[in-house]
Coordinates of C-alpha atoms and ligand atoms in Angstrom, one line a residue:
X17 CA 54.8 111.8 76.2
X18 CA 53.8 109.6 79.0
X19 CA 57.0 108.7 80.4
X20 CA 58.6 105.6 82.8
X21 CA 61.5 105.9 85.7
X22 CA 63.4 102.8 85.5
X23 CA 66.6 101.6 86.0
X24 CA 69.3 99.8 83.7
X25 CA 69.0 96.2 84.1
X26 CA 71.0 94.8 81.7
X27 CA 73.5 97.0 79.0
X28 CA 74.3 95.0 75.3
X29 CA 75.4 96.7 72.0
X30 CA 72.5 99.9 71.9
X31 CA 70.3 97.7 73.7
X32 CA 69.0 98.3 77.1
X33 CA 67.1 96.1 79.8
X34 CA 65.4 98.6 81.5
X35 CA 63.4 97.7 84.5
X36 CA 60.2 99.7 85.4
X37 CA 57.1 99.6 87.6
X38 CA 55.2 99.0 84.3
X39 CA 57.8 96.2 83.9
X40 CA 60.5 95.3 81.8
X41 CA 60.9 96.9 78.8
X42 CA 64.1 96.4 76.0
X43 CA 64.6 100.4 75.7
X44 CA 67.5 102.4 72.8
X45 CA 68.9 105.5 73.8
X46 CA 67.0 109.1 72.3
X47 CA 70.1 109.8 70.1
X48 CA 70.7 113.4 71.0
X49 CA 71.9 111.5 74.3
X50 CA 74.4 110.4 73.1
X51 CA 75.6 113.8 72.3
X52 CA 75.5 115.2 75.4
X53 CA 77.1 112.0 77.6
X54 CA 80.9 111.8 75.7
X55 CA 82.8 111.6 78.7
X56 CA 82.0 108.3 80.1
X57 CA 80.1 104.8 79.0
X58 CA 77.0 106.3 77.9
X59 CA 74.3 104.5 80.2
X60 CA 75.6 101.9 82.3
X61 CA 73.7 99.2 84.5
X62 CA 72.2 101.1 87.6
X63 CA 72.0 104.3 85.7
X64 CA 67.9 105.6 86.8
X65 CA 66.9 106.5 83.3
X66 CA 63.7 108.3 82.3
X67 CA 61.6 106.0 79.6
X68 CA 58.9 106.3 77.0
X69 CA 56.9 102.9 75.3
X70 CA 57.3 102.8 71.8
X71 CA 53.8 101.8 69.2
X72 CA 56.2 98.7 68.9
X73 CA 56.4 97.4 72.7
X74 CA 59.7 98.8 73.3
X75 CA 61.0 101.2 75.2
X76 CA 63.0 104.8 73.9
X77 CA 65.6 105.9 77.0
X78 CA 64.8 109.8 77.2
X79 CA 66.2 111.2 79.9
X80 CA 69.6 109.6 82.7
X81 CA 69.2 111.0 85.6
X82 CA 73.0 112.0 86.7
X83 CA 75.2 109.4 88.8
X84 CA 75.8 109.3 92.4
X85 CA 78.8 107.8 92.0
X86 CA 80.0 104.9 89.6
X87 CA 82.5 101.7 89.0
X88 CA 84.0 102.3 86.6
X89 CA 87.1 100.5 84.9
X90 CA 89.3 103.0 83.3
X91 CA 92.8 102.7 81.0
X92 CA 95.6 100.8 82.8
X93 CA 97.7 102.7 85.0
X94 CA 100.6 104.5 83.7
X95 CA 99.2 105.4 80.7
X96 CA 99.8 109.0 79.4
X97 CA 95.7 109.2 79.2
X98 CA 94.8 108.9 83.1
X99 CA 97.7 110.4 83.7
X100 CA 96.5 113.5 81.8
X101 CA 93.1 112.8 83.4
X102 CA 91.8 111.3 79.8
X103 CA 91.0 108.1 80.6
X104 CA 87.9 107.1 79.4
X105 CA 86.3 105.0 81.6
X106 CA 83.8 102.2 81.4
X107 CA 81.3 101.9 83.6
X108 CA 80.3 98.7 85.3
X109 CA 78.0 99.5 88.0
X110 CA 76.8 103.5 88.0
X111 CA 75.8 104.8 91.5
X112 CA 76.6 101.0 93.3
X113 CA 76.2 102.0 97.3
X114 CA 77.1 99.6 98.7
X115 CA 79.8 96.1 98.0
X116 CA 79.4 92.6 99.0
X117 CA 82.6 90.4 99.8
X118 CA 81.6 86.5 99.6
X119 CA 84.2 84.0 100.9
X120 CA 83.3 80.8 101.9
X121 CA 84.5 79.8 106.2
X122 CA 86.2 76.3 103.6
X123 CA 86.1 74.7 100.6
X124 CA 87.4 77.1 99.9
X125 CA 89.3 78.3 103.2
X126 CA 88.8 82.0 102.7
X127 CA 91.9 84.2 100.9
X128 CA 91.9 87.3 103.0
X129 CA 94.9 88.8 101.1
X130 CA 92.2 89.3 98.3
X131 CA 89.2 90.0 100.7
X132 CA 91.8 92.7 102.2
X133 CA 92.4 94.3 98.5
X134 CA 88.8 94.6 98.0
X135 CA 88.2 96.5 101.0
X136 CA 91.0 98.5 100.2
X137 CA 88.7 98.8 96.5
X138 CA 85.5 100.0 98.5
X139 CA 88.1 102.4 100.7
X140 CA 89.2 104.3 97.7
X141 CA 86.3 104.4 95.7
X142 CA 84.1 105.4 99.1
X143 CA 81.8 102.3 98.7
X144 CA 80.2 100.9 102.2
X145 CA 81.7 97.3 102.8
X146 CA 80.0 94.4 103.2
X147 CA 81.8 91.0 104.6
X148 CA 79.0 87.3 103.5
X149 CA 81.0 84.4 105.2
X150 CA 79.0 81.8 103.5
X151 CA 79.5 77.9 103.7
X152 CA 79.5 78.1 107.6
X153 CA 77.9 75.4 107.7
X154 CA 81.1 73.9 106.9
X155 CA 82.4 74.2 110.1
X156 CA 81.6 75.5 113.6
X157 CA 80.3 78.8 115.0
X158 CA 83.1 79.6 116.4
X159 CA 85.4 78.7 113.8
X160 CA 83.8 80.6 111.4
X161 CA 83.9 84.2 113.7
X162 CA 87.7 83.6 114.7
X163 CA 88.8 83.2 110.7
X164 CA 87.4 87.0 110.5
X165 CA 87.5 88.4 113.3
X166 CA 89.5 91.1 112.3
X167 CA 86.9 92.7 110.6
X168 CA 84.2 93.6 113.1
X169 CA 86.3 95.9 114.8
X170 CA 87.5 97.4 111.6
X171 CA 84.1 99.0 111.0
X172 CA 83.6 96.1 108.3
X173 CA 80.1 94.0 109.1
X174 CA 80.4 90.4 108.8
X175 CA 77.1 88.5 108.0
X176 CA 77.4 84.9 108.6
X177 CA 75.3 82.7 105.6
X178 CA 74.9 79.3 104.4
X179 CA 73.3 78.2 100.8
X180 CA 72.9 75.4 101.5
X181 CA 71.1 75.5 105.0
X182 CA 69.6 78.5 104.6
X183 CA 70.9 80.3 107.3
X184 CA 71.4 83.4 108.0
X185 CA 70.2 84.8 104.7
X186 CA 66.9 86.8 106.3
X187 CA 69.6 88.7 107.4
X188 CA 71.5 89.3 104.0
X189 CA 68.4 90.3 102.3
X190 CA 67.8 92.8 104.7
X191 CA 71.5 94.3 104.0
X192 CA 70.6 94.1 100.4
X193 CA 67.1 96.0 100.8
X194 CA 66.8 98.8 98.5
X195 CA 70.2 99.4 97.6
X196 CA 72.2 98.5 94.5
X197 CA 74.5 96.6 95.7
X198 CA 77.7 95.0 93.8
X199 CA 78.5 91.0 95.2
X200 CA 82.7 90.0 93.7
X201 CA 84.7 87.0 95.0
X202 CA 86.3 84.4 94.1
X203 CA 84.6 81.9 92.2
X204 CA 83.6 78.3 94.0
X205 CA 82.3 80.2 96.9
X206 CA 78.6 80.4 96.5
X207 CA 77.9 83.5 95.2
X208 CA 75.4 81.8 92.7
X209 CA 73.9 79.6 95.0
X210 CA 73.4 82.5 97.9
X211 CA 71.6 84.3 95.2
X212 CA 68.8 81.9 94.5
X213 CA 68.8 81.3 97.9
X214 CA 68.0 85.1 99.0
X215 CA 66.0 85.6 95.7
X216 CA 63.9 81.8 94.8
X217 CA 63.8 81.9 91.1
X218 CA 66.1 84.1 89.9
X219 CA 67.7 80.7 88.2
X220 CA 72.0 80.6 88.5
X221 CA 73.9 78.5 86.7
X222 CA 76.5 77.7 89.8
X223 CA 79.2 75.9 90.4
X224 CA 80.6 74.0 87.4
X225 CA 78.8 75.7 84.6
X226 CA 79.3 78.9 86.1
X227 CA 82.7 79.0 86.1
X228 CA 82.5 77.4 82.6
X229 CA 80.8 80.6 81.0
X230 CA 82.7 82.8 83.5
X231 CA 85.6 82.7 81.4
X232 CA 84.0 84.9 78.5
X233 CA 82.9 86.9 81.0
X234 CA 85.3 88.4 82.0
X235 CA 87.1 89.7 79.1
X236 CA 83.6 91.5 77.9
X237 CA 82.8 92.8 82.0
X238 CA 79.3 91.7 81.1
X239 CA 77.3 92.7 84.5
X240 CA 73.5 92.8 85.3
X241 CA 71.4 94.2 87.8
X242 CA 69.5 91.5 89.5
X243 CA 66.3 93.2 90.8
X244 CA 65.6 91.8 94.3
X245 CA 61.5 91.6 95.2
X246 CA 62.1 93.5 98.5
X247 CA 63.4 96.0 96.7
X248 CA 67.0 96.9 95.5
X249 CA 69.4 94.5 93.4
X250 CA 72.3 92.8 93.2
X251 CA 75.7 93.0 90.5
X252 CA 77.3 90.0 89.9
X253 CA 79.4 91.5 88.0
X254 CA 82.4 89.4 86.2
X255 CA 83.7 92.7 85.7
X256 CA 85.1 93.6 89.4
X257 CA 87.9 91.5 89.1
X258 CA 89.5 92.5 86.2
X259 CA 89.6 95.4 88.9
X260 CA 93.3 96.2 89.4
X261 CA 93.5 99.0 92.2
X262 CA 95.0 101.8 89.0
X263 CA 93.7 104.3 90.8
X264 CA 95.2 103.8 93.8
X265 CA 98.9 105.8 93.7
X266 CA 101.3 103.9 96.4
X267 CA 101.6 106.7 98.9
X268 CA 97.1 106.7 98.8
X269 CA 97.3 103.1 100.5
X270 CA 97.7 104.0 103.7
X271 CA 94.5 106.3 103.7
X272 CA 92.8 102.9 102.4
X273 CA 93.2 100.8 105.6
X274 CA 91.1 102.2 108.1
X275 CA 93.8 100.8 111.0
X276 CA 96.5 102.8 109.4
X277 CA 94.6 105.1 108.3
X278 CA 94.5 107.5 111.9
X279 CA 98.1 106.8 112.7
X280 CA 100.2 108.1 110.0
X281 CA 99.8 111.9 111.5
X282 CA 102.1 110.0 114.3
X283 CA 105.0 109.4 112.2
X284 CA 108.4 110.4 112.7
X285 CA 108.1 111.4 108.4
X286 CA 105.7 112.7 106.6
X287 CA 106.5 110.3 104.5
X288 CA 106.9 107.6 105.5
X289 CA 105.5 103.8 103.9
X290 CA 105.6 102.4 107.4
X291 CA 108.3 99.6 105.8
X292 CA 111.1 100.7 107.3
X293 CA 111.5 104.4 108.3
X294 CA 112.3 104.6 112.5
X295 CA 109.8 106.3 114.7
X296 CA 106.6 105.0 112.9
X297 CA 103.5 105.1 114.7
X298 CA 102.1 102.1 112.4
X299 CA 105.1 99.6 112.8
X300 CA 104.9 100.4 116.4
X301 CA 101.4 99.5 116.3
X302 CA 101.8 96.7 114.7
X303 CA 104.9 95.1 117.2
X304 CA 102.2 96.1 119.9
X305 CA 99.8 94.1 118.6
X306 CA 96.9 96.8 117.9
X307 CA 97.1 96.0 114.2
X308 CA 96.8 92.8 113.3
X309 CA 99.9 90.8 111.4
X310 CA 97.8 89.9 108.8
X311 CA 96.5 93.8 107.6
X312 CA 99.8 95.0 108.0
X313 CA 101.2 91.9 106.1
X314 CA 98.3 93.0 103.4
X315 CA 99.1 96.5 103.8
X316 CA 103.4 95.7 102.7
X317 CA 102.0 93.4 99.8
X318 CA 99.9 95.7 98.1
X319 CA 102.5 98.8 98.4
X320 CA 105.1 96.7 97.1
X321 CA 102.7 96.4 93.9
X322 CA 101.8 93.0 94.7
X323 CA 98.3 92.7 93.6
Ligands
GDP15 P1 80.3 80.8 93.1 O1 81.1 80.2 91.7 O2 80.6 81.7 93.9 O3 78.8 81.4 92.0 O4 80.1 79.7 93.4 P2 78.5 78.3 93.3 O5 77.3 79.1 93.8 O6 78.8 78.1 92.5 O7 78.9 77.5 94.3 C1 79.9 76.8 94.4 C2 79.6 75.5 94.7 O8 79.6 75.3 96.2 C3 78.8 74.4 94.9 O9 79.0 72.8 94.1 C4 77.5 74.9 95.5 O10 76.4 73.6 95.8 C5 78.6 75.1 96.7 N1 77.8 76.2 97.8 C6 77.1 76.6 98.0 N2 77.1 77.3 98.9 C7 77.5 76.1 99.7 C8 77.2 76.6 101.1 O11 76.0 77.5 101.9 N3 77.4 75.2 101.7 C9 77.7 73.8 101.4 N4 78.8 73.1 102.2 N5 78.1 74.5 99.7 C10 77.8 75.2 99.3
ZN16 ZN1 104.9 105.0 109.3

């Protein structure tokens, strides 16, 4: 049997749109696969699959490659099932290579607390993160750099873009090439505009329209991968917004702040929360300016359960 290798772009009630060299095919899952994969979602966007072509022009998914990784949503934290490790995962994207967190330099001004929360998620998922500072046409380059200056020293690359003025698009395209990228960010920062600019012809709806339809999509965690001409694909997933820190125990949080993680071993108490204990190396680093007070504030808020 001649088969094709492809990637799932869309999943919709038992049907999957699979992108292959020979085009896109709407496929169903071969029955025996349903028995093999009980634990997590059978197949999700981002999964690599082998399909056979059916006489009617559709396809049949014959095999699913093992996942390298997955962004998944579990049952709510605190539920018994999760504690017992049985929380059934709803896979939002399989095999993501990186997260791209999009914020605007202005209109709306960047919500860095939310960015820090996203970065914690990425660290917890071991997903490399990239920051995209869009609408840089609205302020001076110096002001834009200053807004995001905390992040490059922590190892997070910041790409300054303007979907309107065409700034930074080549750099962004290059960063996306050959990878599965998950886009996330508040609405109105220009995610759709940016993707349309990176990939002309994509035709994503922007501004008012996208916000109206986004509402319904939030609840269903419906998402889709868009393939890029240069290779690679992007998930613009409302589902990521719904991701909370279910998987992060308060005691683990310090491990997901890159500048805090290395200091933890120097605290006086091994179970230091870095909030009130004497001899805390983290608080000392905040005092002497080694750790930014903004990032520390984000840590304290997340630690207190304020997401
Ligand atoms: P999304 O909700 O993140 O997908 O944002 P949209 O792509 O819908 O954009 C929201 C608004 O910001 C729209 O009115 C866009 O025209 C505008 N916008 C998007 N990118 C830029 C940009 O680079 N510069 C400026 N000045 N406005 C932008
Ligand atoms: Zn401490």
